[in-house]
Coordinates of C-alpha atoms and ligand atoms in Angstrom, one line a residue:
M1 CA 0.0 0.0 0.0
H2 CA 1.3 3.4 -0.9
R3 CA 1.8 5.7 2.1
R4 CA -0.7 8.2 0.7
D5 CA -3.4 5.5 0.6
F6 CA -2.6 4.4 4.1
L7 CA -2.9 7.9 5.4
R8 CA -6.2 8.4 3.6
L9 CA -7.6 5.2 5.0
A10 CA -6.4 6.2 8.4
G11 CA -8.4 9.4 8.0
F12 CA -5.3 11.6 7.7
G13 CA -5.1 12.0 3.9
L14 CA -7.6 14.8 3.2
V15 CA -6.8 16.9 6.2
G16 CA -3.1 16.2 6.4
A17 CA -2.0 19.5 4.9
S18 CA -4.2 21.7 7.2
T19 CA -3.4 19.8 10.4
L20 CA 0.3 20.0 9.7
A21 CA 0.2 23.7 9.1
A22 CA 0.1 26.0 12.1
T23 CA -3.4 26.8 13.2
P24 CA -4.2 30.3 11.8
P25 CA -4.7 32.9 14.5
A26 CA -8.3 33.9 15.2
P27 CA -9.2 37.3 13.7
M28 CA -8.8 40.4 15.8
K29 CA -11.9 42.0 17.2
H30 CA -12.4 45.3 18.9
W31 CA -15.3 46.3 21.1
A32 CA -16.8 49.4 22.9
W33 CA -19.0 49.5 25.9
M34 CA -21.7 52.2 25.1
R35 CA -24.2 54.0 27.4
G36 CA -26.9 56.1 25.8
G37 CA -26.0 59.6 24.6
W38 CA -27.5 59.4 21.1
K39 CA -30.5 61.4 20.1
D40 CA -32.1 59.2 17.5
M41 CA -31.4 56.3 15.2
D42 CA -29.5 58.5 12.7
D43 CA -27.3 59.7 15.6
W44 CA -26.9 56.0 16.7
K45 CA -25.8 55.1 13.1
R46 CA -23.4 58.0 13.0
S47 CA -21.8 57.0 16.2
L48 CA -21.4 53.4 15.0
A49 CA -19.9 54.5 11.7
A50 CA -17.4 56.5 13.7
L51 CA -16.4 53.5 15.7
R52 CA -16.3 51.3 12.6
A53 CA -13.9 53.8 11.0
I54 CA -11.4 53.4 13.8
G55 CA -11.5 49.6 13.6
M56 CA -14.2 48.7 16.1
D57 CA -16.3 45.6 15.4
A58 CA -18.8 45.3 18.2
V59 CA -20.6 47.4 20.8
L60 CA -21.9 46.4 24.2
V61 CA -25.0 48.4 25.0
G62 CA -27.4 48.4 27.9
G63 CA -31.2 48.2 27.4
N64 CA -34.3 46.0 27.2
A65 CA -35.5 43.7 24.5
D66 CA -37.6 46.5 22.8
F67 CA -34.5 48.7 22.7
Y68 CA -32.4 46.0 21.0
R69 CA -35.2 45.3 18.5
A70 CA -34.9 48.9 17.5
C71 CA -31.2 49.4 17.5
V72 CA -29.9 46.1 16.1
P73 CA -31.0 46.5 12.5
P74 CA -29.3 49.9 11.9
A75 CA -26.2 48.5 13.5
R76 CA -26.2 45.6 11.2
D77 CA -26.4 48.1 8.3
E78 CA -23.2 49.7 9.7
G79 CA -21.5 46.3 10.0
V80 CA -21.3 46.5 13.8
E81 CA -22.4 43.7 16.2
V82 CA -24.6 44.6 19.1
H83 CA -24.3 42.6 22.4
A84 CA -26.8 43.1 25.2
W85 CA -24.8 44.5 28.1
Q86 CA -26.6 43.5 31.3
F87 CA -25.9 43.8 35.0
I88 CA -26.5 40.4 36.5
M89 CA -26.1 39.9 40.3
M90 CA -26.4 43.6 41.0
R91 CA -30.0 44.4 40.4
G92 CA -32.2 46.5 42.6
E93 CA -35.4 45.7 40.7
H94 CA -36.6 42.9 43.0
V95 CA -35.8 44.6 46.3
Q96 CA -39.4 45.6 47.1
A97 CA -41.1 42.3 46.1
H98 CA -38.4 39.9 47.2
P99 CA -36.0 41.4 49.8
E100 CA -35.1 37.8 50.8
W101 CA -33.4 37.3 47.4
Y102 CA -30.6 39.8 48.4
A103 CA -27.1 38.8 49.6
V104 CA -26.4 39.0 53.4
N105 CA -23.0 39.8 54.8
R106 CA -21.1 38.2 57.7
K107 CA -22.7 40.6 60.1
G108 CA -26.1 39.5 59.0
V109 CA -27.0 42.6 57.0
S110 CA -28.7 42.3 53.6
T111 CA -27.9 44.5 50.6
A112 CA -31.7 45.0 50.5
E113 CA -31.5 47.0 53.7
K114 CA -28.0 48.5 53.6
P115 CA -25.9 48.0 50.5
P116 CA -22.1 48.3 50.9
Y117 CA -20.1 51.3 49.5
V118 CA -22.9 53.0 47.5
N119 CA -26.7 52.9 47.6
Y120 CA -27.0 51.0 44.2
Y121 CA -24.9 48.1 45.3
R122 CA -27.9 45.8 45.8
F123 CA -26.5 42.4 44.9
M124 CA -28.7 39.3 44.9
C125 CA -27.7 35.9 46.3
P126 CA -26.4 33.6 43.5
S127 CA -27.3 30.4 45.5
R128 CA -31.1 31.0 45.4
E129 CA -33.2 29.1 42.8
E130 CA -35.7 32.0 42.5
V131 CA -32.8 34.4 41.7
R132 CA -31.4 32.0 39.1
E133 CA -34.8 31.6 37.6
A134 CA -35.5 35.3 37.4
L135 CA -32.1 35.8 35.7
R136 CA -32.7 33.0 33.3
V137 CA -36.1 34.5 32.3
A138 CA -34.5 37.9 31.7
V139 CA -31.6 36.6 29.7
R140 CA -33.9 34.3 27.6
E141 CA -36.0 37.3 26.5
L142 CA -32.9 39.2 25.4
A143 CA -31.4 36.3 23.6
S144 CA -34.6 35.9 21.6
V145 CA -34.1 39.2 19.9
E146 CA -33.4 38.6 16.2
G147 CA -30.0 39.9 15.0
L148 CA -28.6 40.5 18.4
A149 CA -25.1 39.0 18.5
G150 CA -24.9 38.0 22.1
V151 CA -25.5 38.7 25.8
H152 CA -22.8 40.4 27.8
L153 CA -22.8 39.6 31.6
D154 CA -21.5 42.4 33.8
Y155 CA -21.6 42.5 37.7
I156 CA -21.6 38.7 37.5
R157 CA -20.0 38.3 40.9
Y158 CA -20.3 39.0 44.7
P159 CA -19.9 42.5 46.0
D160 CA -16.2 43.5 46.3
V161 CA -14.9 41.9 49.6
I162 CA -11.9 44.1 48.9
L163 CA -12.1 47.1 46.6
P164 CA -9.4 47.9 44.1
V165 CA -6.7 49.7 46.1
A166 CA -7.1 53.1 44.4
L167 CA -10.7 53.3 45.6
W168 CA -9.9 52.9 49.3
S169 CA -9.3 56.6 49.8
K170 CA -12.5 57.5 47.9
Y171 CA -14.5 55.6 50.5
G172 CA -12.3 56.4 53.5
I173 CA -11.5 52.7 54.2
V174 CA -8.5 50.5 54.4
Q175 CA -9.2 46.9 53.3
D176 CA -6.0 45.1 54.4
K177 CA -8.1 41.9 54.9
E178 CA -11.6 40.6 54.4
Y179 CA -13.9 42.5 56.8
P180 CA -17.3 41.0 57.7
E181 CA -19.4 43.9 56.5
Y182 CA -18.1 43.4 52.9
D183 CA -18.0 39.6 53.0
Y184 CA -21.1 37.8 51.3
C185 CA -23.2 35.7 51.3
Y186 CA -24.3 34.3 54.6
C187 CA -28.0 34.0 54.0
G188 CA -30.0 31.0 55.1
V189 CA -29.8 29.3 51.7
C190 CA -26.0 29.7 51.3
R191 CA -25.4 28.4 54.9
E192 CA -27.7 25.4 54.3
R193 CA -26.2 24.6 50.9
F194 CA -22.7 24.8 52.3
K195 CA -23.6 22.7 55.3
R196 CA -24.9 20.0 52.9
R197 CA -21.7 20.1 51.0
S198 CA -19.2 20.3 53.8
G199 CA -21.0 19.6 57.1
Q200 CA -20.1 23.1 58.3
D201 CA -21.9 26.3 58.9
P202 CA -19.9 29.2 57.3
L203 CA -20.8 31.4 60.2
G204 CA -19.3 28.8 62.6
L205 CA -15.9 28.7 60.8
A206 CA -13.0 29.9 62.9
D207 CA -11.7 32.1 60.1
P208 CA -14.1 32.2 57.1
P209 CA -11.8 34.2 54.8
A210 CA -9.1 31.5 55.2
H211 CA -11.4 28.5 54.6
A212 CA -10.6 27.0 51.1
G213 CA -13.9 25.1 50.9
W214 CA -16.0 28.1 51.7
L215 CA -14.1 30.2 49.1
Q216 CA -14.5 27.5 46.6
Y217 CA -18.3 27.3 47.3
R218 CA -18.6 30.9 46.3
Y219 CA -16.5 30.6 43.2
D220 CA -18.7 27.7 42.2
T221 CA -22.0 29.5 42.8
I222 CA -21.1 32.2 40.4
T223 CA -19.7 29.7 37.9
E224 CA -23.0 27.8 38.1
V225 CA -25.0 31.0 37.4
V226 CA -22.8 31.7 34.4
G227 CA -23.4 28.2 33.1
L228 CA -27.2 28.5 33.4
L229 CA -27.3 31.8 31.6
A230 CA -24.9 30.6 29.0
D231 CA -27.2 27.7 28.2
E232 CA -30.1 30.1 27.7
V233 CA -28.1 32.2 25.3
H234 CA -26.5 29.3 23.4
A235 CA -30.0 27.7 23.0
R236 CA -30.9 30.7 20.9
N237 CA -27.7 30.6 18.9
K238 CA -26.2 33.7 20.4
R239 CA -22.8 34.2 22.1
V240 CA -22.2 35.0 25.7
T241 CA -19.4 37.1 27.0
A242 CA -18.5 38.6 30.4
A243 CA -16.9 41.6 31.9
V244 CA -14.6 40.5 34.7
F245 CA -11.9 41.7 37.1
P246 CA -8.5 42.2 35.4
T247 CA -6.6 39.0 36.2
P248 CA -7.7 35.5 37.4
A249 CA -6.0 36.0 40.8
I250 CA -7.4 39.5 41.4
A251 CA -10.9 38.4 40.2
R252 CA -10.9 35.5 42.7
S253 CA -9.7 37.4 45.6
L254 CA -11.7 40.6 45.3
V255 CA -15.1 39.4 43.9
R256 CA -15.0 35.6 43.8
Q257 CA -14.9 35.3 40.0
D258 CA -13.2 32.1 38.9
W259 CA -13.5 33.2 35.3
T260 CA -11.1 30.9 33.6
R261 CA -13.6 28.1 34.2
W262 CA -16.6 29.9 32.9
K263 CA -18.8 28.6 30.0
V264 CA -18.5 31.8 28.0
D265 CA -17.4 32.4 24.4
A266 CA -15.1 35.3 25.2
I267 CA -13.9 37.1 28.3
L268 CA -13.4 40.9 28.6
P269 CA -11.3 41.6 31.7
M270 CA -11.4 45.2 32.9
V271 CA -7.7 45.9 32.9
Y272 CA -8.2 49.3 34.5
H273 CA -4.6 49.9 35.5
A274 CA -5.2 53.1 37.6
F275 CA -7.7 51.3 39.9
Y276 CA -4.8 49.2 41.0
K277 CA -2.2 52.0 41.1
E278 CA -0.4 50.4 38.2
N279 CA 1.0 52.0 35.0
V280 CA 0.2 51.4 31.4
A281 CA 2.9 48.7 31.0
W282 CA 0.9 46.6 33.6
I283 CA -1.8 46.1 31.0
E284 CA 0.4 43.8 29.0
R285 CA 1.4 41.7 32.1
A286 CA -2.2 41.5 33.4
T287 CA -3.5 40.6 29.9
R288 CA -0.9 37.8 29.6
E289 CA -1.9 36.3 32.9
G290 CA -5.4 35.9 31.7
V291 CA -4.4 34.6 28.2
V292 CA -2.0 32.0 29.7
A293 CA -4.6 30.8 32.2
L294 CA -7.3 30.4 29.5
R295 CA -4.8 28.2 27.4
G296 CA -6.4 29.3 24.1
R297 CA -9.8 27.9 25.1
I298 CA -11.6 31.2 24.4
P299 CA -10.5 34.7 23.2
L300 CA -9.7 37.4 25.7
Y301 CA -10.3 41.1 24.9
S302 CA -8.7 43.6 27.2
G303 CA -11.0 46.3 28.6
L304 CA -9.3 49.8 28.8
Y305 CA -10.6 52.6 30.9
V306 CA -10.6 55.7 28.8
P307 CA -10.9 58.3 31.6
D308 CA -7.4 57.3 32.9
L309 CA -5.9 57.2 29.4
P310 CA -5.0 60.4 27.5
P311 CA -4.9 59.7 23.7
A312 CA -1.2 58.7 23.5
D313 CA -1.6 56.4 26.5
L314 CA -4.8 54.8 25.1
A315 CA -2.8 53.9 22.0
E316 CA 0.0 52.5 24.1
A317 CA -2.5 50.6 26.3
A318 CA -4.0 49.0 23.1
R319 CA -0.5 48.0 21.9
R320 CA 0.3 46.5 25.3
A321 CA -2.9 44.5 25.4
L322 CA -2.2 43.0 22.0
A323 CA 1.4 42.3 22.9
G324 CA 0.1 40.5 26.0
G325 CA -1.9 38.1 23.7
A326 CA -5.4 39.8 23.7
Q327 CA -7.5 39.1 20.6
G328 CA -8.5 42.7 20.7
I329 CA -9.5 45.5 23.1
S330 CA -12.7 46.9 24.5
V331 CA -13.0 50.6 25.4
F332 CA -15.0 52.0 28.3
Q333 CA -16.8 53.9 26.8
G334 CA -17.1 54.2 23.1
N335 CA -19.2 57.3 23.3
T336 CA -16.7 59.2 25.4
L337 CA -13.8 59.0 22.9
T338 CA -12.5 62.4 21.9
P339 CA -11.4 63.0 18.3
E340 CA -7.8 62.7 19.6
H341 CA -8.5 59.4 21.2
R342 CA -10.1 58.2 18.0
S343 CA -7.2 59.0 15.8
A344 CA -4.6 57.6 18.3
L345 CA -6.6 54.4 18.5
A346 CA -7.2 54.1 14.8
E347 CA -3.5 54.0 14.1
V348 CA -3.2 50.9 16.3
L349 CA -6.4 49.1 15.4
N350 CA -6.4 49.7 11.7
A351 CA -2.8 48.5 11.5
R352 CA -4.0 44.9 12.1
G353 CA -3.4 42.4 9.4
Ligands
ZN401 ZN1 -27.0 33.6 49.9

């Protein structure tokens, strides 16, 4: 038997050339978070055309299903994908009807009565079936909108048990360890579920922040919610993405996001250097940490915080993100870019191959 015939019989013949060649890199893609600010649909189309001109491919926009039904068709005309940007665990809308759905801290105080840090920080408990079902229903409705590219999960986490270091002075606090008033969730459902899993009551632990099993329980509850919502989105042939804290280690320790394990199609870490008192060069290191941890399973797009990036720094931040292995960037926010930001960014993004 000729070698070629043998390879074909073995299933190698027809695909041999492509499997021997290096896997082609996935195409670059660039994103912008967007919040309102346009007067009408013509204005919306103009703002999308301006983003397209500097090399942007997708926008993440907040709204309800009716809003997306109106704004998706014009965006498609402009060649820009629309993803439904949604706050997930932080939702105040059920606080009147279902205060018991809200997360409770280690002092026994619910975010329904007294949210931490700011009055809108009303996080729900991710362990509760009713919460999960309400989120599934909300996401299902959005994912049913024709032409929408995907659903983007934001605030898919616990409240910050420790805030990014640059915010401590803003709130007049020092968070050198996990303090009970910022540590969630110790509601009856969480305590019962953890007891079933480990035999222990989290409130009875000698040192809850140091307990690996209790930490893991909370990583897992968020990961489970992501999986449930991803199933809803995927069942409607849409993609699901998430905004997360900047590196896998920071995300786990500050907000209990174990995002390298999530069932999403892409991840958008908020690599907001100044929040962590870091410089622009850190964006490359932080990006690489995420890319390495994901091992090529899904693409990572580095989120850049425009208010802390003058135009030349924004361009440098984008270069750093790409050098760190990101498949693209996402700017917060697309509608706040100045003309100088746009031209600085265009040079980097439009230079792609
Ligand atoms: Zn709970």
